Amino acid sequence: MRLTLGHIDEYDERTATFARQLGLGSVQLHNPTNLSGTDGYWGEAELRALRERCESDGLRLEGLENVPAANFWRIQRGLPGRDEQLDNYRRTVVNMGRAGIPVLGYHFITTYVWRTRLRAAGRGGALVTAFDLADAGRGNALAAYKLTPDEPVTEPITAEQMWAHHRYFLDAVLPVAEEAGVRLALHPDDPPVDVPLGGAARIFTSPAALAEAARQAGGSPAWGLDLCVGTVSEMGGEPAVLEVVDRLGGDRISYVHFRDVRGTVPRFAECFLGEGNISPPRVLRHLRDAGFTGFVIDDHVPAMVGDRDTWADTSSEAYVSRGRAHALGYLQGVLAALDAD
Ligand SMILES: O=C(O)[C@@H](O)[C@@H](O)[C@H](O)[C@H](O)CO
């Protein structure tokens, strides 16, 4: 288990320097601006160049998360044109394999992550995001975010339909991913509510549902979970996180987003590590003891005094924040203590 600088939207000298100053040896990129995607897929040459750039900075590129929403929304919704998007998704997977990038995170949240507040008051006045189902009818505070599809859901999508669309996606892509040596990693639905948001049902909303996703993948070595500890904490706090680890096992967890919240659905707010639902040392120890050997990223973090709002500003200037340095330093301390166990 290793710590990686993750959820990077714009990889540049600033983010590379931030990683090195933190003593980190790897990075994970989040639908990065460094890749085009304008042809519907990522090309081998741009992928290889990006990996080589990271390595020339002394950083291993652990993986990518999320292709552009414009290239994926028909797949999630089972709409005409999904087969063309699947052809392009397979091209991206093949090109990632050829470029030596081993992990591609994905989600099936077709109206994307939903929050009702982006600048709620956290500890000491730090800015955190929050969700309250009672306010969800006012719309998604993240509607303008880069990964929220431009196209609204025009016909309600049921849970049964979302399960079928996910199965269709896995059947279409896993054989190619196995051949390419790339592992897909599913991010759970955030927030994990069992009512539709924006007209689409959410299905990856419980430990049992994540175990069902693993069953749908049929034991394929090209499928794993992107265990977002924050999203699972939203489901049911630390017990839910430990249950997911126990249900799937360490080898079916590709990597981990390590953040936390206070409260659980239908009402929660993001928070600093150590003040939320989970005990980070207990969860990290449980992951270690379950045989998890992948990477852990910092995900999104509170904005401390002087930090910018990283949902509104995805630049590297906003990314290299006090809140992120705190989260990473906290995790480094816990991991060091575990190593000394
Ligand atoms: O917990 C979350 O919702 C975040 O981690 C998401 O931003 C996530 O990283 C992706 O955007 C969904 O894959």
GROMACS .gro file of C-alpha atoms and ligand atoms in nm:
model
  354
    1MET     CA    1   0.000   0.000   0.000
    2ARG     CA    2   0.144   0.334  -0.109
    3LEU     CA    3   0.037   0.697  -0.112
    4THR     CA    4  -0.002   0.869  -0.448
    5LEU     CA    5  -0.078   1.229  -0.537
    6GLY     CA    6  -0.415   1.187  -0.703
    7HIS     CA    7  -0.723   1.345  -0.852
    8ILE     CA    8  -0.494   1.574  -1.051
    9ASP     CA    9  -0.686   1.766  -1.317
   10GLU     CA   10  -0.386   1.946  -1.469
   11TYR     CA   11  -0.044   1.780  -1.456
   12ASP     CA   12   0.236   2.036  -1.480
   13GLU     CA   13   0.561   2.140  -1.315
   14ARG     CA   14   0.370   2.277  -1.015
   15THR     CA   15   0.190   1.950  -0.940
   16ALA     CA   16   0.511   1.753  -1.004
   17THR     CA   17   0.699   1.978  -0.761
   18PHE     CA   18   0.420   1.946  -0.503
   19ALA     CA   19   0.448   1.565  -0.525
   20ARG     CA   20   0.825   1.571  -0.488
   21GLN     CA   21   0.817   1.816  -0.195
   22LEU     CA   22   0.568   1.584  -0.023
   23GLY     CA   23   0.805   1.294  -0.077
   24LEU     CA   24   0.561   1.109  -0.306
   25GLY     CA   25   0.681   0.890  -0.591
   26SER     CA   26   0.367   0.860  -0.804
   27VAL     CA   27   0.069   1.045  -0.941
   28GLN     CA   28  -0.285   0.963  -1.059
   29LEU     CA   29  -0.464   1.192  -1.304
   30HIS     CA   30  -0.834   1.278  -1.319
   31ASN     CA   31  -0.956   1.330  -1.675
   32PRO     CA   32  -0.648   1.549  -1.714
   33THR     CA   33  -0.628   1.856  -1.936
   34ASN     CA   34  -0.304   1.705  -2.071
   35LEU     CA   35  -0.506   1.459  -2.283
   36SER     CA   36  -0.732   1.564  -2.570
   37GLY     CA   37  -1.013   1.313  -2.612
   38THR     CA   38  -1.149   1.527  -2.892
   39ASP     CA   39  -1.155   1.227  -3.131
   40GLY     CA   40  -1.364   1.036  -2.878
   41TYR     CA   41  -1.065   0.849  -2.733
   42TRP     CA   42  -0.712   0.907  -2.603
   43GLY     CA   43  -0.432   0.837  -2.849
   44GLU     CA   44  -0.135   0.613  -2.780
   45ALA     CA   45   0.120   0.885  -2.852
   46GLU     CA   46  -0.030   1.141  -2.610
   47LEU     CA   47  -0.071   0.875  -2.342
   48ARG     CA   48   0.288   0.756  -2.380
   49ALA     CA   49   0.418   1.113  -2.380
   50LEU     CA   50   0.227   1.187  -2.059
   51ARG     CA   51   0.361   0.879  -1.882
   52GLU     CA   52   0.714   0.959  -1.997
   53ARG     CA   53   0.676   1.319  -1.879
   54CYS     CA   54   0.573   1.199  -1.532
   55GLU     CA   55   0.867   0.959  -1.524
   56SER     CA   56   1.109   1.229  -1.635
   57ASP     CA   57   0.980   1.423  -1.332
   58GLY     CA   58   1.068   1.124  -1.113
   59LEU     CA   59   0.704   1.017  -1.074
   60ARG     CA   60   0.533   0.692  -1.167
   61LEU     CA   61   0.196   0.736  -1.339
   62GLU     CA   62  -0.030   0.494  -1.148
   63GLY     CA   63  -0.338   0.548  -1.355
   64LEU     CA   64  -0.607   0.770  -1.498
   65GLU     CA   65  -0.963   0.823  -1.380
   66ASN     CA   66  -1.259   0.910  -1.601
   67VAL     CA   67  -1.261   0.971  -1.972
   68PRO     CA   68  -1.439   1.295  -2.077
   69ALA     CA   69  -1.809   1.285  -1.994
   70ALA     CA   70  -1.889   1.361  -2.360
   71ASN     CA   71  -1.732   1.025  -2.454
   72PHE     CA   72  -1.912   0.816  -2.192
   73TRP     CA   73  -2.264   0.942  -2.118
   74ARG     CA   74  -2.436   0.736  -2.389
   75ILE     CA   75  -2.276   0.421  -2.247
   76GLN     CA   76  -2.403   0.503  -1.898
   77ARG     CA   77  -2.755   0.575  -2.023
   78GLY     CA   78  -2.782   0.297  -2.283
   79LEU     CA   79  -2.863   0.546  -2.558
   80PRO     CA   80  -2.818   0.521  -2.935
   81GLY     CA   81  -2.453   0.592  -3.009
   82ARG     CA   82  -2.330   0.392  -2.710
   83ASP     CA   83  -2.169   0.132  -2.936
   84GLU     CA   84  -1.963   0.402  -3.106
   85GLN     CA   85  -1.860   0.531  -2.762
   86LEU     CA   86  -1.773   0.174  -2.663
   87ASP     CA   87  -1.553   0.140  -2.973
   88ASN     CA   88  -1.370   0.454  -2.867
   89TYR     CA   89  -1.350   0.343  -2.504
   90ARG     CA   90  -1.187   0.019  -2.620
   91ARG     CA   91  -0.942   0.226  -2.827
   92THR     CA   92  -0.852   0.424  -2.515
   93VAL     CA   93  -0.799   0.101  -2.318
   94VAL     CA   94  -0.579  -0.052  -2.588
   95ASN     CA   95  -0.379   0.270  -2.619
   96MET     CA   96  -0.334   0.290  -2.241
   97GLY     CA   97  -0.200  -0.064  -2.241
   98ARG     CA   98   0.042   0.012  -2.522
   99ALA     CA   99   0.150   0.332  -2.343
  100GLY     CA  100   0.213   0.145  -2.016
  101ILE     CA  101  -0.062   0.303  -1.803
  102PRO     CA  102  -0.223   0.018  -1.604
  103VAL     CA  103  -0.538   0.151  -1.438
  104LEU     CA  104  -0.845   0.337  -1.564
  105GLY     CA  105  -1.100   0.447  -1.305
  106TYR     CA  106  -1.462   0.490  -1.410
  107HIS     CA  107  -1.798   0.565  -1.256
  108PHE     CA  108  -2.159   0.497  -1.354
  109ILE     CA  109  -2.307   0.812  -1.198
  110THR     CA  110  -2.463   0.950  -1.512
  111THR     CA  111  -2.571   1.279  -1.351
  112TYR     CA  112  -2.233   1.280  -1.178
  113VAL     CA  113  -2.142   1.356  -0.818
  114TRP     CA  114  -2.423   1.560  -0.658
  115ARG     CA  115  -2.382   1.818  -0.386
  116THR     CA  116  -2.627   2.076  -0.251
  117ARG     CA  117  -2.357   2.308  -0.115
  118LEU     CA  118  -2.000   2.358  -0.237
  119ARG     CA  119  -1.883   2.601   0.029
  120ALA     CA  120  -2.032   2.481   0.356
  121ALA     CA  121  -1.849   2.581   0.675
  122GLY     CA  122  -1.621   2.306   0.800
  123ARG     CA  123  -1.380   2.308   1.093
  124GLY     CA  124  -1.250   2.656   1.166
  125GLY     CA  125  -1.443   2.790   0.868
  126ALA     CA  126  -1.270   2.569   0.610
  127LEU     CA  127  -1.481   2.526   0.297
  128VAL     CA  128  -1.627   2.180   0.241
  129THR     CA  129  -1.896   2.036   0.018
  130ALA     CA  130  -2.222   1.911   0.165
  131PHE     CA  131  -2.528   1.716   0.058
  132ASP     CA  132  -2.882   1.725   0.196
  133LEU     CA  133  -3.141   1.519   0.007
  134ALA     CA  134  -3.412   1.760   0.122
  135ASP     CA  135  -3.243   2.029  -0.090
  136ALA     CA  136  -3.158   1.811  -0.391
  137GLY     CA  137  -3.461   1.932  -0.583
  138ARG     CA  138  -3.290   2.267  -0.629
  139GLY     CA  139  -3.038   2.101  -0.858
  140ASN     CA  140  -2.676   1.995  -0.845
  141ALA     CA  141  -2.429   2.250  -0.712
  142LEU     CA  142  -2.173   2.064  -0.928
  143ALA     CA  143  -2.374   2.110  -1.249
  144ALA     CA  144  -2.095   2.317  -1.402
  145TYR     CA  145  -1.815   2.074  -1.314
  146LYS     CA  146  -1.615   1.928  -1.604
  147LEU     CA  147  -1.743   1.573  -1.555
  148THR     CA  148  -2.114   1.655  -1.529
  149PRO     CA  149  -2.265   1.571  -1.868
  150ASP     CA  150  -2.408   1.867  -2.058
  151GLU     CA  151  -2.706   1.656  -2.162
  152PRO     CA  152  -2.988   1.629  -1.905
  153VAL     CA  153  -3.161   1.296  -1.855
  154THR     CA  154  -3.478   1.328  -2.064
  155GLU     CA  155  -3.637   0.989  -1.983
  156PRO     CA  156  -3.617   0.852  -1.626
  157ILE     CA  157  -3.358   0.574  -1.599
  158THR     CA  158  -3.445   0.295  -1.354
  159ALA     CA  159  -3.205   0.095  -1.139
  160GLU     CA  160  -3.273  -0.214  -1.350
  161GLN     CA  161  -3.174  -0.021  -1.660
  162MET     CA  162  -2.855   0.112  -1.499
  163TRP     CA  163  -2.755  -0.241  -1.396
  164ALA     CA  164  -2.815  -0.361  -1.751
  165HIS     CA  165  -2.613  -0.071  -1.898
  166HIS     CA  166  -2.324  -0.149  -1.662
  167ARG     CA  167  -2.335  -0.517  -1.756
  168TYR     CA  168  -2.333  -0.423  -2.127
  169PHE     CA  169  -2.032  -0.197  -2.067
  170LEU     CA  170  -1.835  -0.468  -1.883
  171ASP     CA  171  -1.913  -0.732  -2.145
  172ALA     CA  172  -1.795  -0.494  -2.418
  173VAL     CA  173  -1.475  -0.373  -2.253
  174LEU     CA  174  -1.337  -0.631  -2.008
  175PRO     CA  175  -1.209  -0.877  -2.272
  176VAL     CA  176  -1.016  -0.595  -2.440
  177ALA     CA  177  -0.888  -0.467  -2.105
  178GLU     CA  178  -0.765  -0.817  -2.014
  179GLU     CA  179  -0.576  -0.837  -2.343
  180ALA     CA  180  -0.437  -0.485  -2.299
  181GLY     CA  181  -0.323  -0.542  -1.939
  182VAL     CA  182  -0.536  -0.252  -1.813
  183ARG     CA  183  -0.754  -0.275  -1.504
  184LEU     CA  184  -1.084  -0.085  -1.486
  185ALA     CA  185  -1.178   0.043  -1.140
  186LEU     CA  186  -1.537   0.129  -1.045
  187HIS     CA  187  -1.602   0.433  -0.826
  188PRO     CA  188  -1.919   0.402  -0.614
  189ASP     CA  189  -2.210   0.638  -0.664
  190ASP     CA  190  -2.164   0.965  -0.479
  191PRO     CA  191  -2.386   1.043  -0.300
  192PRO     CA  192  -2.506   0.684  -0.252
  193VAL     CA  193  -2.878   0.759  -0.233
  194ASP     CA  194  -3.145   0.511  -0.338
  195VAL     CA  195  -3.357   0.775  -0.508
  196PRO     CA  196  -3.288   0.915  -0.855
  197LEU     CA  197  -3.095   1.241  -0.878
  198GLY     CA  198  -3.142   1.429  -1.205
  199GLY     CA  199  -3.367   1.155  -1.341
  200ALA     CA  200  -3.127   0.861  -1.314
  201ALA     CA  201  -3.124   0.589  -1.050
  202ARG     CA  202  -2.806   0.530  -0.851
  203ILE     CA  203  -2.710   0.166  -0.806
  204PHE     CA  204  -2.361   0.144  -0.654
  205THR     CA  205  -2.494   0.270  -0.322
  206SER     CA  206  -2.419  -0.008  -0.071
  207PRO     CA  207  -2.157  -0.270   0.013
  208ALA     CA  208  -2.391  -0.536  -0.129
  209ALA     CA  209  -2.421  -0.345  -0.457
  210LEU     CA  210  -2.043  -0.316  -0.489
  211ALA     CA  211  -2.015  -0.689  -0.429
  212GLU     CA  212  -2.276  -0.738  -0.705
  213ALA     CA  213  -2.066  -0.523  -0.938
  214ALA     CA  214  -1.772  -0.754  -0.870
  215ARG     CA  215  -1.998  -1.052  -0.948
  216GLN     CA  216  -2.103  -0.886  -1.275
  217ALA     CA  217  -1.732  -0.860  -1.363
  218GLY     CA  218  -1.718  -1.239  -1.334
  219GLY     CA  219  -1.379  -1.264  -1.171
  220SER     CA  220  -1.210  -1.079  -1.457
  221PRO     CA  221  -0.857  -0.969  -1.363
  222ALA     CA  222  -0.932  -0.649  -1.556
  223TRP     CA  223  -1.188  -0.529  -1.303
  224GLY     CA  224  -1.145  -0.387  -0.955
  225LEU     CA  225  -1.298  -0.135  -0.720
  226ASP     CA  226  -1.191   0.224  -0.680
  227LEU     CA  227  -1.273   0.219  -0.309
  228CYS     CA  228  -1.377   0.576  -0.237
  229VAL     CA  229  -1.368   0.564   0.142
  230GLY     CA  230  -1.553   0.896   0.155
  231THR     CA  231  -1.841   0.774  -0.059
  232VAL     CA  232  -1.871   0.448   0.135
  233SER     CA  233  -1.851   0.645   0.458
  234GLU     CA  234  -2.151   0.837   0.324
  235MET     CA  235  -2.333   0.501   0.298
  236GLY     CA  236  -2.287   0.388   0.658
  237GLY     CA  237  -1.971   0.519   0.818
  238GLU     CA  238  -1.678   0.302   0.915
  239PRO     CA  239  -1.878  -0.023   0.937
  240ALA     CA  240  -1.974   0.015   0.572
  241VAL     CA  241  -1.613   0.075   0.470
  242LEU     CA  242  -1.489  -0.232   0.657
  243GLU     CA  243  -1.777  -0.436   0.510
  244VAL     CA  244  -1.679  -0.342   0.153
  245VAL     CA  245  -1.321  -0.447   0.221
  246ASP     CA  246  -1.439  -0.776   0.369
  247ARG     CA  247  -1.690  -0.848   0.092
  248LEU     CA  248  -1.448  -0.781  -0.196
  249GLY     CA  249  -1.110  -0.862  -0.043
  250GLY     CA  250  -0.791  -0.667  -0.088
  251ASP     CA  251  -0.708  -0.805  -0.431
  252ARG     CA  252  -1.037  -0.678  -0.582
  253ILE     CA  253  -0.962  -0.322  -0.469
  254SER     CA  254  -0.750  -0.149  -0.733
  255TYR     CA  255  -0.697   0.174  -0.548
  256VAL     CA  256  -0.845   0.390  -0.275
  257HIS     CA  257  -0.976   0.747  -0.251
  258PHE     CA  258  -0.911   0.841   0.110
  259ARG     CA  259  -1.141   1.116   0.227
  260ASP     CA  260  -1.420   1.128   0.486
  261VAL     CA  261  -1.750   1.291   0.578
  262ARG     CA  262  -1.950   1.373   0.891
  263GLY     CA  263  -2.294   1.218   0.875
  264THR     CA  264  -2.437   0.971   0.623
  265VAL     CA  265  -2.701   0.991   0.351
  266PRO     CA  266  -2.941   1.163   0.328
  267ARG     CA  267  -2.733   1.439   0.491
  268PHE     CA  268  -2.357   1.475   0.525
  269ALA     CA  269  -2.070   1.717   0.486
  270GLU     CA  270  -1.712   1.653   0.384
  271CYS     CA  271  -1.449   1.708   0.649
  272PHE     CA  272  -1.084   1.681   0.748
  273LEU     CA  273  -0.943   1.335   0.810
  274GLY     CA  274  -0.973   1.236   1.175
  275GLU     CA  275  -1.291   1.431   1.252
  276GLY     CA  276  -1.534   1.227   1.041
  277ASN     CA  277  -1.716   0.895   1.052
  278ILE     CA  278  -1.410   0.673   1.022
  279SER     CA  279  -1.086   0.609   1.204
  280PRO     CA  280  -0.821   0.639   0.931
  281PRO     CA  281  -0.575   0.413   1.119
  282ARG     CA  282  -0.838   0.141   1.164
  283VAL     CA  283  -0.943   0.156   0.799
  284LEU     CA  284  -0.588   0.159   0.663
  285ARG     CA  285  -0.491  -0.128   0.895
  286HIS     CA  286  -0.798  -0.323   0.777
  287LEU     CA  287  -0.699  -0.266   0.414
  288ARG     CA  288  -0.344  -0.383   0.485
  289ASP     CA  289  -0.461  -0.691   0.672
  290ALA     CA  290  -0.702  -0.771   0.385
  291GLY     CA  291  -0.406  -0.787   0.149
  292PHE     CA  292  -0.463  -0.458  -0.034
  293THR     CA  293  -0.141  -0.364  -0.215
  294GLY     CA  294  -0.255  -0.084  -0.442
  295PHE     CA  295  -0.228   0.295  -0.416
  296VAL     CA  296  -0.413   0.544  -0.198
  297ILE     CA  297  -0.494   0.896  -0.320
  298ASP     CA  298  -0.606   1.208  -0.139
  299ASP     CA  299  -0.923   1.271  -0.349
  300HIS     CA  300  -1.088   1.612  -0.286
  301VAL     CA  301  -1.011   1.800   0.031
  302PRO     CA  302  -1.137   2.094   0.241
  303ALA     CA  303  -1.026   2.440   0.129
  304MET     CA  304  -0.832   2.596   0.415
  305VAL     CA  305  -0.759   2.964   0.473
  306GLY     CA  306  -0.608   3.100   0.151
  307ASP     CA  307  -0.700   2.793  -0.057
  308ARG     CA  308  -0.914   2.819  -0.368
  309ASP     CA  309  -1.234   2.618  -0.426
  310THR     CA  310  -1.104   2.324  -0.628
  311TRP     CA  311  -1.445   2.227  -0.767
  312ALA     CA  312  -1.478   2.569  -0.928
  313ASP     CA  313  -1.109   2.600  -1.015
  314THR     CA  314  -0.937   2.285  -1.150
  315SER     CA  315  -0.607   2.459  -1.222
  316SER     CA  316  -0.283   2.336  -1.071
  317GLU     CA  317  -0.260   2.661  -0.872
  318ALA     CA  318  -0.581   2.566  -0.691
  319TYR     CA  319  -0.484   2.200  -0.664
  320VAL     CA  320  -0.162   2.252  -0.466
  321SER     CA  321  -0.346   2.357  -0.153
  322ARG     CA  322  -0.299   2.362   0.224
  323GLY     CA  323  -0.596   2.129   0.261
  324ARG     CA  324  -0.438   1.877   0.027
  325ALA     CA  325  -0.097   1.898   0.196
  326HIS     CA  326  -0.268   1.840   0.532
  327ALA     CA  327  -0.457   1.534   0.405
  328LEU     CA  328  -0.146   1.382   0.253
  329GLY     CA  329   0.070   1.454   0.557
  330TYR     CA  330  -0.195   1.301   0.780
  331LEU     CA  331  -0.206   0.984   0.568
  332GLN     CA  332   0.174   0.967   0.557
  333GLY     CA  333   0.183   0.975   0.935
  334VAL     CA  334  -0.074   0.700   0.971
  335LEU     CA  335   0.097   0.481   0.711
  336ALA     CA  336   0.432   0.531   0.883
  337ALA     CA  337   0.279   0.425   1.214
  338LEU     CA  338   0.131   0.114   1.051
  339ASP     CA  339   0.469   0.028   0.902
  340ALA     CA  340   0.613   0.050   1.252
  341ASP     CA  341   0.346  -0.190   1.386
  342LIG     O1  342  -1.584   1.089  -0.413
  342LIG     C1  343  -1.607   1.149  -0.516
  342LIG     O2  344  -1.718   1.175  -0.559
  342LIG     C2  345  -1.490   1.199  -0.595
  342LIG     O3  346  -1.381   1.116  -0.571
  342LIG     C3  347  -1.523   1.207  -0.741
  342LIG     O4  348  -1.472   1.329  -0.786
  342LIG     C4  349  -1.455   1.099  -0.818
  342LIG     O5  350  -1.318   1.117  -0.800
  342LIG     C5  351  -1.474   1.097  -0.963
  342LIG     O6  352  -1.487   1.216  -1.023
  342LIG     C6  353  -1.572   0.993  -0.995
  342LIG     O7  354  -1.490   0.891  -1.049
   0.00000   0.00000   0.00000
